[in-house]
Amino acid sequence: MIHYKSLEEIELIRESALIVSRTLGMLAEEIGPGVTPLFLDQRAEEFIRDHGADPGFLGLYDCPSTLLTSVNEQVVHGLPNKRPLQDGDIVSIDCGAKKNGYYGDHAYTFTIGEISPDIQKLLDITLECLYKGIEQARKGNRIGDISYAVQQHAEQHGYGVVRELVGHGLGKHMHESPEVPNYGKRGKGSKIKDGLVIAIEPMINMGTRRVKQLSDGWTIVTADGKPSAHFEHDVAVVDGKPEILSTFKYVEEALAKKVVT
Ligand code: MG
Ligand code: MG
């Protein structure tokens, strides 16, 4: 059953989502060659707690970390480790926070040093997929319209769309109804109405859509070892239209500052 949120609840989800946005912004300053995902994880936990929230993932389904850090061929659910990030890597950082009983859940794929043009294109297209999906999150549409928009754009560029993991409703629980797949048919699935709050999160592979899970029971990797990208926003439907509750503003500001200095 879908729980449609009141405007008051949407504000509480926004507050948690923005704590995650600020966390990602802080991480954008810290991240670079030689930095370990484990260090970023510790910094993120401190930052979230300093902002009066709890890490959203830590302990959820026995998750051992605040962040899920997925490098290169890792799609999602990578566990932070001590392997330093290297020039040419990409890393999806997925982060959750819970404040006042409501969750935010938000992800960005960062680049480390110089990356190849074909990987940059994968990131650009995945981000476009996210916004094309968000654009469909409007009253009168169905979840399948979001799914279709994401899938079409990715496949047009020859990319693989991961099926096994999906976006989701968000609120008092990290994962609520409805599921928001990144593939599907127009006009199918639940109707979109005011008060719907969902996390839209395309996971797009450069090669095959097929994935497998590593023996750690968490990390999802591409079956062909090619890179994968992941971006996620929290979106509420208000007055019939999509409103993005999270923001990449803090990440973009931090990255822009790094280019200048
Ligand atoms: Mg997430
Ligand atoms: Mg999510």
Tab-separated table of C-alpha atoms and ligand atoms in Angstrom:
chain	number	residue	atom	x	y	z
A	1	MET	CA	0.000	0.000	0.000
A	2	ILE	CA	1.285	3.462	-0.859
A	3	HIS	CA	1.339	5.975	1.974
A	4	TYR	CA	0.749	9.436	0.490
A	5	LYS	CA	2.391	12.151	2.571
A	6	SER	CA	0.993	15.391	3.944
A	7	LEU	CA	2.835	18.619	3.204
A	8	GLU	CA	4.153	18.528	6.793
A	9	GLU	CA	5.584	15.066	6.238
A	10	ILE	CA	7.123	16.158	2.941
A	11	GLU	CA	8.928	18.974	4.793
A	12	LEU	CA	10.346	16.448	7.272
A	13	ILE	CA	11.573	14.208	4.442
A	14	ARG	CA	13.086	17.283	2.777
A	15	GLU	CA	14.983	18.077	5.982
A	16	SER	CA	16.516	14.588	6.045
A	17	ALA	CA	17.186	14.634	2.294
A	18	LEU	CA	19.028	17.949	2.608
A	19	ILE	CA	21.204	16.582	5.407
A	20	VAL	CA	22.257	13.883	2.957
A	21	SER	CA	22.816	16.523	0.250
A	22	ARG	CA	25.090	18.461	2.625
A	23	THR	CA	26.877	15.245	3.568
A	24	LEU	CA	27.591	14.527	-0.103
A	25	GLY	CA	28.785	18.137	-0.466
A	26	MET	CA	31.210	17.661	2.442
A	27	LEU	CA	32.422	14.387	0.879
A	28	ALA	CA	32.967	16.173	-2.450
A	29	GLU	CA	35.562	18.336	-0.670
A	30	GLU	CA	37.307	15.342	0.894
A	31	ILE	CA	37.261	12.884	-1.993
A	32	GLY	CA	40.225	12.370	-4.320
A	33	PRO	CA	43.080	10.026	-5.232
A	34	GLY	CA	44.514	8.265	-2.161
A	35	VAL	CA	41.404	8.777	-0.017
A	36	THR	CA	39.796	5.586	1.274
A	37	PRO	CA	36.048	4.892	1.236
A	38	LEU	CA	36.385	3.911	4.907
A	39	PHE	CA	37.643	7.415	5.754
A	40	LEU	CA	34.719	8.959	3.851
A	41	ASP	CA	32.341	6.678	5.752
A	42	GLN	CA	33.665	7.861	9.120
A	43	ARG	CA	33.454	11.516	8.060
A	44	ALA	CA	29.879	11.022	6.822
A	45	GLU	CA	28.730	9.421	10.068
A	46	GLU	CA	30.198	12.282	12.144
A	47	PHE	CA	28.683	14.891	9.842
A	48	ILE	CA	25.200	13.348	9.941
A	49	ARG	CA	25.252	13.029	13.735
A	50	ASP	CA	26.560	16.619	14.055
A	51	HIS	CA	23.458	17.683	12.111
A	52	GLY	CA	21.123	16.031	14.613
A	53	ALA	CA	20.296	13.043	12.451
A	54	ASP	CA	21.143	9.338	12.428
A	55	PRO	CA	22.792	7.519	9.530
A	56	GLY	CA	19.936	5.947	7.571
A	57	PHE	CA	21.695	2.800	6.359
A	58	LEU	CA	23.800	1.867	9.409
A	59	GLY	CA	22.107	-1.152	11.001
A	60	LEU	CA	19.315	-1.261	8.422
A	61	TYR	CA	19.169	-4.858	7.112
A	62	ASP	CA	22.382	-5.234	9.194
A	63	CYS	CA	24.221	-2.728	6.988
A	64	PRO	CA	27.628	-2.136	8.637
A	65	SER	CA	28.228	1.384	7.287
A	66	THR	CA	26.844	4.891	6.869
A	67	LEU	CA	27.733	5.005	3.176
A	68	LEU	CA	27.520	2.495	0.380
A	69	THR	CA	30.521	3.151	-1.850
A	70	SER	CA	30.508	1.411	-5.224
A	71	VAL	CA	33.681	1.757	-7.292
A	72	ASN	CA	33.895	1.266	-11.083
A	73	GLU	CA	32.212	-2.081	-11.954
A	74	GLN	CA	30.418	-2.069	-8.606
A	75	VAL	CA	26.834	-0.995	-9.255
A	76	VAL	CA	25.493	-0.344	-5.738
A	77	HIS	CA	25.808	-1.625	-2.147
A	78	GLY	CA	29.618	-1.585	-2.069
A	79	LEU	CA	30.906	-1.616	1.508
A	80	PRO	CA	33.466	1.079	2.420
A	81	ASN	CA	36.974	-0.399	2.628
A	82	LYS	CA	40.611	0.662	2.942
A	83	ARG	CA	41.483	0.512	-0.759
A	84	PRO	CA	42.515	4.063	-1.685
A	85	LEU	CA	40.602	5.622	-4.566
A	86	GLN	CA	42.757	5.980	-7.665
A	87	ASP	CA	43.034	8.327	-10.595
A	88	GLY	CA	40.465	7.246	-13.199
A	89	ASP	CA	38.046	5.613	-10.738
A	90	ILE	CA	34.386	6.463	-10.409
A	91	VAL	CA	32.578	5.909	-7.127
A	92	SER	CA	28.871	5.982	-6.453
A	93	ILE	CA	28.284	7.215	-2.919
A	94	ASP	CA	24.829	6.364	-1.623
A	95	CYS	CA	23.838	7.812	1.742
A	96	GLY	CA	20.791	7.875	3.984
A	97	ALA	CA	19.845	9.982	7.004
A	98	LYS	CA	16.943	9.836	9.429
A	99	LYS	CA	15.682	12.793	11.411
A	100	ASN	CA	12.331	13.281	13.169
A	101	GLY	CA	11.389	9.764	12.098
A	102	TYR	CA	11.731	10.380	8.345
A	103	TYR	CA	14.386	9.224	5.901
A	104	GLY	CA	16.355	10.890	3.140
A	105	ASP	CA	18.188	8.706	0.585
A	106	HIS	CA	20.395	10.172	-2.060
A	107	ALA	CA	23.370	9.209	-4.250
A	108	TYR	CA	25.978	10.766	-6.527
A	109	THR	CA	28.696	9.189	-8.660
A	110	PHE	CA	32.001	11.012	-8.169
A	111	THR	CA	34.996	10.978	-10.497
A	112	ILE	CA	38.554	10.591	-9.177
A	113	GLY	CA	41.203	12.547	-11.079
A	114	GLU	CA	41.046	12.144	-14.844
A	115	ILE	CA	38.486	9.701	-16.186
A	116	SER	CA	38.107	8.451	-19.746
A	117	PRO	CA	35.622	10.202	-22.077
A	118	ASP	CA	33.499	7.056	-22.431
A	119	ILE	CA	33.050	6.857	-18.656
A	120	GLN	CA	32.236	10.579	-18.502
A	121	LYS	CA	29.536	9.966	-21.110
A	122	LEU	CA	28.087	7.136	-19.014
A	123	LEU	CA	27.855	9.520	-16.043
A	124	ASP	CA	26.295	12.307	-18.125
A	125	ILE	CA	23.666	10.013	-19.620
A	126	THR	CA	22.838	8.435	-16.240
A	127	LEU	CA	22.271	11.889	-14.765
A	128	GLU	CA	20.065	12.754	-17.752
A	129	CYS	CA	18.133	9.519	-17.157
A	130	LEU	CA	17.484	10.635	-13.575
A	131	TYR	CA	16.039	13.989	-14.658
A	132	LYS	CA	14.017	12.430	-17.485
A	133	GLY	CA	12.512	10.079	-14.914
A	134	ILE	CA	11.789	12.900	-12.470
A	135	GLU	CA	10.050	14.885	-15.224
A	136	GLN	CA	7.474	12.068	-15.503
A	137	ALA	CA	6.651	12.101	-11.767
A	138	ARG	CA	3.474	14.100	-12.248
A	139	LYS	CA	-0.178	13.677	-11.451
A	140	GLY	CA	-2.050	11.581	-14.008
A	141	ASN	CA	1.042	9.617	-14.996
A	142	ARG	CA	1.916	6.176	-13.708
A	143	ILE	CA	5.136	4.796	-12.249
A	144	GLY	CA	5.745	3.048	-15.582
A	145	ASP	CA	6.099	6.441	-17.269
A	146	ILE	CA	9.103	7.184	-15.034
A	147	SER	CA	10.555	3.723	-15.680
A	148	TYR	CA	10.059	3.993	-19.430
A	149	ALA	CA	11.715	7.422	-19.658
A	150	VAL	CA	14.818	6.198	-17.809
A	151	GLN	CA	15.098	2.986	-19.814
A	152	GLN	CA	14.579	4.612	-23.211
A	153	HIS	CA	17.260	7.214	-22.680
A	154	ALA	CA	19.824	4.712	-21.382
A	155	GLU	CA	19.195	2.106	-24.058
A	156	GLN	CA	19.286	4.719	-26.823
A	157	HIS	CA	22.934	5.093	-25.897
A	158	GLY	CA	23.532	1.340	-25.874
A	159	TYR	CA	23.726	1.067	-22.095
A	160	GLY	CA	22.390	-1.711	-19.870
A	161	VAL	CA	19.626	-0.902	-17.388
A	162	VAL	CA	19.868	-2.853	-14.130
A	163	ARG	CA	16.626	-4.734	-13.362
A	164	GLU	CA	17.376	-6.364	-10.026
A	165	LEU	CA	17.487	-3.125	-8.014
A	166	VAL	CA	14.928	-0.358	-8.148
A	167	GLY	CA	13.896	3.016	-6.767
A	168	HIS	CA	11.247	3.123	-4.046
A	169	GLY	CA	8.790	5.020	-1.921
A	170	LEU	CA	10.362	6.902	0.988
A	171	GLY	CA	9.104	8.197	4.326
A	172	LYS	CA	9.030	6.676	7.799
A	173	HIS	CA	10.711	3.703	6.153
A	174	MET	CA	13.729	3.758	3.878
A	175	HIS	CA	11.983	1.477	1.428
A	176	GLU	CA	8.231	1.852	0.968
A	177	SER	CA	5.752	1.120	-1.760
A	178	PRO	CA	5.785	1.636	-4.693
A	179	GLU	CA	8.836	0.140	-6.344
A	180	VAL	CA	10.204	2.464	-9.012
A	181	PRO	CA	12.004	0.302	-11.603
A	182	ASN	CA	14.358	1.864	-14.121
A	183	TYR	CA	12.734	-0.153	-16.894
A	184	GLY	CA	9.093	-0.547	-17.830
A	185	LYS	CA	6.128	0.369	-19.950
A	186	ARG	CA	4.320	3.669	-20.299
A	187	GLY	CA	0.909	3.771	-18.636
A	188	LYS	CA	1.645	0.803	-16.333
A	189	GLY	CA	2.034	0.657	-12.565
A	190	SER	CA	0.590	2.763	-9.745
A	191	LYS	CA	-1.040	6.096	-10.513
A	192	ILE	CA	0.976	9.133	-9.494
A	193	LYS	CA	-0.849	11.460	-7.107
A	194	ASP	CA	-0.067	14.417	-4.858
A	195	GLY	CA	1.749	13.286	-1.723
A	196	LEU	CA	3.705	10.519	-3.428
A	197	VAL	CA	7.333	10.598	-2.268
A	198	ILE	CA	9.795	8.394	-4.121
A	199	ALA	CA	13.518	7.885	-4.536
A	200	ILE	CA	14.332	7.711	-8.249
A	201	GLU	CA	17.716	6.080	-8.817
A	202	PRO	CA	18.881	4.936	-12.254
A	203	MET	CA	21.677	2.328	-12.145
A	204	ILE	CA	23.102	2.264	-15.652
A	205	ASN	CA	25.818	-0.061	-16.933
A	206	MET	CA	28.197	0.689	-19.772
A	207	GLY	CA	27.824	-2.889	-21.020
A	208	THR	CA	25.437	-5.689	-20.134
A	209	ARG	CA	22.514	-5.021	-17.814
A	210	ARG	CA	23.332	-8.253	-16.000
A	211	VAL	CA	24.712	-8.052	-12.484
A	212	LYS	CA	25.905	-10.414	-9.759
A	213	GLN	CA	26.426	-10.172	-6.030
A	214	LEU	CA	29.842	-10.615	-4.435
A	215	SER	CA	30.405	-13.128	-1.624
A	216	ASP	CA	30.292	-10.301	0.978
A	217	GLY	CA	26.505	-10.557	0.560
A	218	TRP	CA	26.267	-6.854	-0.317
A	219	THR	CA	28.246	-5.590	-3.285
A	220	ILE	CA	26.483	-5.747	-6.652
A	221	VAL	CA	28.836	-5.747	-9.671
A	222	THR	CA	28.313	-5.805	-13.421
A	223	ALA	CA	28.531	-9.306	-14.905
A	224	ASP	CA	30.996	-8.135	-17.596
A	225	GLY	CA	33.180	-6.013	-15.306
A	226	LYS	CA	32.407	-2.786	-17.180
A	227	PRO	CA	31.654	0.382	-15.179
A	228	SER	CA	28.268	1.358	-13.811
A	229	ALA	CA	26.848	4.739	-12.720
A	230	HIS	CA	24.184	5.640	-10.146
A	231	PHE	CA	22.477	8.909	-9.247
A	232	GLU	CA	19.512	9.278	-6.872
A	233	HIS	CA	17.128	12.055	-5.869
A	234	ASP	CA	14.166	12.143	-3.482
A	235	VAL	CA	11.093	13.503	-5.247
A	236	ALA	CA	7.680	14.560	-3.922
A	237	VAL	CA	4.611	15.177	-6.051
A	238	VAL	CA	3.153	18.545	-5.019
A	239	ASP	CA	0.404	20.409	-6.899
A	240	GLY	CA	0.594	17.681	-9.528
A	241	LYS	CA	4.273	18.292	-10.266
A	242	PRO	CA	7.604	16.766	-9.223
A	243	GLU	CA	9.505	18.632	-6.531
A	244	ILE	CA	13.083	17.474	-5.919
A	245	LEU	CA	13.635	17.380	-2.144
A	246	SER	CA	17.365	16.590	-2.306
A	247	THR	CA	19.912	18.696	-4.195
A	248	PHE	CA	23.309	18.260	-5.855
A	249	LYS	CA	23.979	21.982	-5.236
A	250	TYR	CA	26.448	21.343	-2.394
A	251	VAL	CA	28.350	18.728	-4.397
A	252	GLU	CA	28.526	20.992	-7.434
A	253	GLU	CA	29.697	23.975	-5.369
A	254	ALA	CA	32.423	21.893	-3.714
A	255	LEU	CA	33.607	20.418	-7.016
A	256	ALA	CA	33.641	23.838	-8.715
A	257	LYS	CA	35.827	25.222	-5.911
A	258	LYS	CA	38.289	22.356	-6.359
A	259	VAL	CA	38.696	23.084	-10.076
A	260	VAL	CA	39.597	26.729	-9.345
A	261	THR	CA	42.156	26.032	-6.596
B	1	MG	MG	20.175	5.410	-1.980
B	2	MG	MG	17.290	4.460	-2.651
